[in-house]
CSV table of C-alpha atoms in Angstrom, one decimal:
chain,number,residue,atom,x,y,z
A,1,MET,CA,0.0,0.0,0.0
A,2,ILE,CA,2.7,2.5,1.0
A,3,GLU,CA,6.3,2.5,-0.1
A,4,ILE,CA,8.9,5.0,0.9
A,5,LYS,CA,12.0,4.4,-1.2
A,6,ASP,CA,15.5,5.8,-0.7
A,7,ILE,CA,14.6,9.2,0.6
A,8,CYS,CA,17.7,11.5,0.5
A,9,PHE,CA,17.7,15.1,1.9
A,10,SER,CA,20.0,17.8,3.1
A,11,TYR,CA,19.2,21.3,4.3
A,12,ASP,CA,22.1,23.2,2.7
A,13,ASN,CA,24.0,23.5,-0.5
A,14,ALA,CA,27.1,22.3,1.2
A,15,GLY,CA,25.6,18.8,1.1
A,16,THR,CA,25.3,18.1,4.8
A,17,VAL,CA,23.2,14.9,4.6
A,18,VAL,CA,20.3,14.6,7.0
A,19,LEU,CA,18.6,11.5,5.4
A,20,ASP,CA,20.5,9.0,3.3
A,21,LYS,CA,18.4,6.5,1.4
A,22,VAL,CA,15.8,6.0,4.2
A,23,GLY,CA,12.8,3.9,3.4
A,24,PHE,CA,10.1,1.6,4.6
A,25,ASP,CA,6.8,-0.1,3.5
A,26,LEU,CA,3.4,-0.4,5.2
A,27,GLU,CA,0.4,-2.5,4.5
A,28,ALA,CA,-3.2,-1.2,5.0
A,29,GLY,CA,-4.0,-0.9,8.7
A,30,GLU,CA,-0.4,-1.1,10.0
A,31,CYS,CA,1.2,1.4,12.4
A,32,LEU,CA,4.9,2.2,12.1
A,33,ALA,CA,7.1,3.7,14.9
A,34,ILE,CA,9.9,5.9,13.7
A,35,LEU,CA,12.6,5.8,16.4
A,36,GLY,CA,16.0,7.3,17.2
A,37,ASN,CA,17.8,10.0,19.1
A,38,ASN,CA,17.0,13.7,18.8
A,39,GLY,CA,18.3,15.3,15.7
A,40,VAL,CA,18.6,12.0,13.7
A,41,GLY,CA,16.0,13.1,11.1
A,42,LYS,CA,12.7,11.6,12.3
A,43,SER,CA,10.6,14.7,11.9
A,44,THR,CA,12.5,15.7,8.8
A,45,LEU,CA,11.5,12.3,7.3
A,46,LEU,CA,7.8,13.1,7.8
A,47,LYS,CA,8.2,16.5,6.3
A,48,CYS,CA,9.9,15.0,3.2
A,49,ILE,CA,7.0,12.5,2.8
A,50,ASP,CA,4.5,15.4,3.0
A,51,ARG,CA,6.4,17.6,0.6
A,52,ILE,CA,7.1,20.3,3.2
A,53,HIS,CA,10.8,19.6,2.3
A,54,ARG,CA,11.8,18.9,-1.2
A,55,ILE,CA,13.7,15.6,-1.4
A,56,HIS,CA,16.8,15.3,-3.5
A,57,SER,CA,16.0,11.7,-4.5
A,58,GLY,CA,13.7,8.9,-3.6
A,59,SER,CA,9.9,8.4,-3.9
A,60,VAL,CA,6.7,8.2,-1.9
A,61,ILE,CA,4.2,5.7,-3.4
A,62,VAL,CA,0.7,5.3,-2.0
A,63,ASN,CA,-1.5,2.7,-3.6
A,64,GLY,CA,0.7,2.8,-6.7
A,65,LYS,CA,0.5,6.6,-7.0
A,66,ASP,CA,3.6,8.8,-6.8
A,67,MET,CA,2.7,11.4,-4.2
A,68,HIS,CA,5.2,13.9,-5.5
A,69,ALA,CA,3.5,14.0,-8.9
A,70,LEU,CA,0.1,14.9,-7.5
A,71,SER,CA,-1.5,18.4,-6.9
A,72,ARG,CA,-1.6,19.6,-3.3
A,73,ARG,CA,-5.4,18.9,-3.2
A,74,GLU,CA,-4.9,15.3,-4.4
A,75,MET,CA,-2.0,14.9,-2.0
A,76,ALA,CA,-4.2,16.0,0.9
A,77,GLN,CA,-6.7,13.3,0.0
A,78,ASN,CA,-4.0,10.7,0.4
A,79,ILE,CA,-1.7,12.0,3.2
A,80,ALA,CA,-2.5,13.8,6.4
A,81,TYR,CA,0.3,15.3,8.6
A,82,VAL,CA,0.1,16.4,12.2
A,83,PRO,CA,3.2,18.4,13.3
A,84,GLN,CA,4.8,18.3,16.7
A,85,ASN,CA,3.8,21.8,17.7
A,86,THR,CA,0.4,23.3,16.9
A,87,THR,CA,-0.7,26.9,17.7
A,88,SER,CA,-4.3,27.6,18.8
A,89,SER,CA,-6.6,30.2,17.3
A,90,HIS,CA,-10.1,31.6,18.0
A,91,ILE,CA,-12.0,29.0,16.1
A,92,MET,CA,-14.6,26.5,17.5
A,93,VAL,CA,-13.5,22.9,17.8
A,94,PHE,CA,-16.2,21.6,15.4
A,95,ASP,CA,-15.1,24.1,12.7
A,96,ALA,CA,-11.4,23.2,13.3
A,97,VAL,CA,-12.1,19.5,12.8
A,98,LEU,CA,-14.2,20.4,9.8
A,99,LEU,CA,-11.1,22.0,8.1
A,100,GLY,CA,-10.0,18.4,7.7
A,101,ARG,CA,-12.7,18.0,5.0
A,102,LYS,CA,-11.2,20.9,2.9
A,103,PRO,CA,-9.6,18.6,0.3
A,104,TYR,CA,-13.1,17.2,-0.6
A,105,ILE,CA,-15.2,20.4,-0.4
A,106,LYS,CA,-15.8,22.0,-3.8
A,107,TRP,CA,-18.5,24.6,-3.2
A,108,ASP,CA,-20.0,24.2,0.3
A,109,VAL,CA,-19.9,22.0,3.3
A,110,GLY,CA,-22.3,19.0,2.8
A,111,GLU,CA,-24.2,16.9,5.2
A,112,GLU,CA,-21.8,14.0,4.8
A,113,ASP,CA,-18.9,16.3,5.8
A,114,LYS,CA,-20.8,17.3,9.0
A,115,GLN,CA,-21.6,13.7,9.8
A,116,ILE,CA,-18.0,12.6,9.3
A,117,VAL,CA,-16.8,15.4,11.7
A,118,SER,CA,-19.4,14.5,14.3
A,119,ARG,CA,-18.3,10.8,14.3
A,120,ILE,CA,-14.6,11.7,14.6
A,121,ILE,CA,-15.3,14.2,17.4
A,122,GLY,CA,-17.2,11.4,19.2
A,123,LYS,CA,-14.3,8.9,18.7
A,124,PHE,CA,-11.9,11.3,20.2
A,125,GLY,CA,-14.1,12.1,23.2
A,126,LEU,CA,-14.5,15.8,22.2
A,127,GLN,CA,-18.3,16.1,22.3
A,128,GLU,CA,-18.3,18.5,25.3
A,129,TYR,CA,-15.7,20.7,23.6
A,130,LYS,CA,-17.2,21.0,20.1
A,131,ALA,CA,-18.6,24.5,20.8
A,132,ARG,CA,-15.6,25.8,22.6
A,133,TYR,CA,-12.7,27.8,21.0
A,134,LEU,CA,-9.3,26.3,20.5
A,135,ASP,CA,-7.6,29.1,22.5
A,136,GLU,CA,-9.6,28.0,25.5
A,137,LEU,CA,-8.3,24.4,25.5
A,138,SER,CA,-5.4,22.8,27.3
A,139,GLY,CA,-2.4,21.6,25.4
A,140,GLY,CA,-3.7,18.0,25.6
A,141,GLU,CA,-7.2,18.9,24.5
A,142,LEU,CA,-5.8,20.9,21.5
A,143,GLN,CA,-3.7,17.9,20.5
A,144,LYS,CA,-6.8,15.7,20.4
A,145,VAL,CA,-8.5,18.3,18.1
A,146,VAL,CA,-5.6,18.4,15.7
A,147,LEU,CA,-5.6,14.6,15.5
A,148,ALA,CA,-9.3,14.6,15.0
A,149,ARG,CA,-8.9,17.1,12.1
A,150,ALA,CA,-6.3,14.8,10.5
A,151,MET,CA,-8.7,11.8,10.8
A,152,ALA,CA,-11.6,13.9,9.3
A,153,GLN,CA,-9.3,14.2,6.2
A,154,GLN,CA,-9.8,10.4,5.8
A,155,PRO,CA,-6.2,9.9,4.5
A,156,LEU,CA,-4.7,6.6,3.3
A,157,PHE,CA,-1.5,7.6,5.1
A,158,LEU,CA,-1.3,9.5,8.4
A,159,LEU,CA,1.9,11.1,9.6
A,160,LEU,CA,2.1,11.9,13.3
A,161,ASP,CA,5.1,13.8,14.9
A,162,GLU,CA,5.1,13.0,18.6
A,163,PRO,CA,1.3,12.9,19.0
A,164,THR,CA,1.4,12.1,22.7
A,165,SER,CA,3.9,14.7,23.8
A,166,ASN,CA,1.4,17.0,25.5
A,167,LEU,CA,-0.9,14.2,26.9
A,168,ASP,CA,-1.2,12.6,30.4
A,169,PRO,CA,-0.5,8.9,30.6
A,170,LYS,CA,-4.2,7.9,30.3
A,171,SER,CA,-4.7,10.1,27.3
A,172,GLN,CA,-1.6,8.8,25.6
A,173,HIS,CA,-2.9,5.2,25.7
A,174,GLU,CA,-6.4,6.3,24.7
A,175,ILE,CA,-5.1,8.3,21.7
A,176,LEU,CA,-2.8,5.6,20.4
A,177,LYS,CA,-5.4,2.9,20.9
A,178,ASN,CA,-7.9,5.0,19.0
A,179,ILE,CA,-5.4,5.7,16.2
A,180,ARG,CA,-4.6,2.0,15.9
A,181,LYS,CA,-8.3,1.0,15.8
A,182,LEU,CA,-9.1,3.6,13.2
A,183,ALA,CA,-6.1,2.5,11.1
A,184,GLN,CA,-7.4,-1.0,11.1
A,185,GLU,CA,-11.0,-0.1,10.5
A,186,HIS,CA,-10.2,2.2,7.5
A,187,GLY,CA,-7.2,0.4,6.1
A,188,MET,CA,-5.0,3.4,6.8
A,189,GLY,CA,-1.2,3.3,7.2
A,190,VAL,CA,0.2,5.4,10.1
A,191,ALA,CA,3.8,6.5,10.7
A,192,ILE,CA,4.4,7.9,14.2
A,193,VAL,CA,7.5,9.7,15.4
A,194,ILE,CA,7.6,8.7,19.1
A,195,HIS,CA,10.2,8.6,21.9
A,196,ASP,CA,8.5,6.3,24.3
A,197,LEU,CA,9.7,2.8,23.4
A,198,ASN,CA,7.1,1.1,25.5
A,199,LEU,CA,4.2,2.9,23.8
A,200,ALA,CA,5.8,2.1,20.5
A,201,VAL,CA,6.0,-1.7,21.0
A,202,ARG,CA,2.5,-1.8,22.5
A,203,TYR,CA,0.7,0.0,19.6
A,204,CYS,CA,2.8,-0.3,16.5
A,205,ASP,CA,3.4,-3.2,14.1
A,206,LYS,CA,6.6,-2.1,12.4
A,207,PHE,CA,9.6,-0.2,13.7
A,208,LEU,CA,12.1,2.0,11.8
A,209,PHE,CA,15.3,2.8,13.8
A,210,LEU,CA,17.3,5.7,12.5
A,211,LYS,CA,20.9,6.3,13.2
A,212,ASP,CA,23.2,9.0,11.6
A,213,GLY,CA,20.5,9.8,9.1
A,214,GLN,CA,20.3,6.2,7.9
A,215,THR,CA,18.1,3.2,8.5
A,216,TYR,CA,19.7,1.1,11.2
A,217,SER,CA,17.0,-1.5,11.2
A,218,PHE,CA,13.4,-1.9,10.0
A,219,GLY,CA,10.9,-4.7,10.6
A,220,GLY,CA,8.4,-6.2,12.9
A,221,ILE,CA,8.6,-6.6,16.7
A,222,ASP,CA,11.5,-8.9,16.4
A,223,THR,CA,13.7,-6.0,15.3
A,224,VAL,CA,13.2,-4.4,18.8
A,225,THR,CA,16.1,-5.9,20.7
A,226,SER,CA,18.5,-4.9,23.5
A,227,GLU,CA,21.3,-4.9,20.9
A,228,THR,CA,19.4,-2.4,18.6
A,229,ILE,CA,18.5,-0.1,21.5
A,230,LYS,CA,22.1,-0.1,22.6
A,231,ALA,CA,23.4,0.7,19.1
A,232,VAL,CA,20.8,3.4,18.5
A,233,TYR,CA,20.4,5.0,21.9
A,234,ASP,CA,23.6,4.0,23.6
A,235,MET,CA,21.5,2.7,26.4
A,236,GLU,CA,21.6,-0.7,28.1
A,237,SER,CA,18.1,-2.3,28.5
A,238,GLU,CA,16.3,-5.5,29.2
A,239,ILE,CA,13.3,-6.6,27.3
A,240,ILE,CA,10.6,-8.6,29.2
A,241,GLU,CA,7.1,-9.8,28.5
A,242,TYR,CA,4.1,-9.1,30.8
A,243,ARG,CA,0.7,-10.5,29.7
A,244,ASP,CA,2.1,-10.9,26.2
A,245,ILE,CA,3.2,-7.3,26.0
A,246,LYS,CA,6.8,-6.5,25.5
A,247,MET,CA,8.3,-4.0,27.9
A,248,ILE,CA,11.7,-2.2,27.7
A,249,ILE,CA,13.4,-1.7,31.0
A,250,PRO,CA,16.5,0.6,31.0
A,251,CYS,CA,19.4,-0.9,33.0
């Protein structure tokens, strides 16, 4: 369904390489954790996929379509991106989520658009906030609205940059559980930049470890090993299982 092939990118003309032939593939309904130390290029990779940054080489293929050959409108119907930091504005929650329908609206908002938004607001537990303004919300509440707006876009590929960074532990699990469920229900691929290894192994199917701007390892849960964590994070760890759930314990 989704193929990211040999993405290469650098910020300056001097050729300082940020990403060097990074790639992965996802099937419908799968969630990918993008892992690695700060500054390794995780967020940059998402921006390259979403065409915020212009890649030097490589390709982004979704359902056989080259995303870099599409218009922005067509691109938005296939890929949704949620950045790490979001600013609030004086707009109601319902209207903010409704903005996710923009790639599909030609003349005016239709009843189907409103129904989709209402369903998504319900799934994210935002019913009591829908008539409130974004600048009245807490950081965690705002994060939920931004995620809901991305889901209202009904993408085939969802890019999330640290979606749990402003959330309390309960909300972190609720959001990731919801994203995973929606991905499976709608056949959507999800790529998540995340720092919490335990959240990653609990809610993701595939794992991309980056080191020095390159792919250190990519694969299923078997690629999450103490040896990989040591090589990527320079951290000793022990991996245990509790109720069939893998847990990483720093040593």
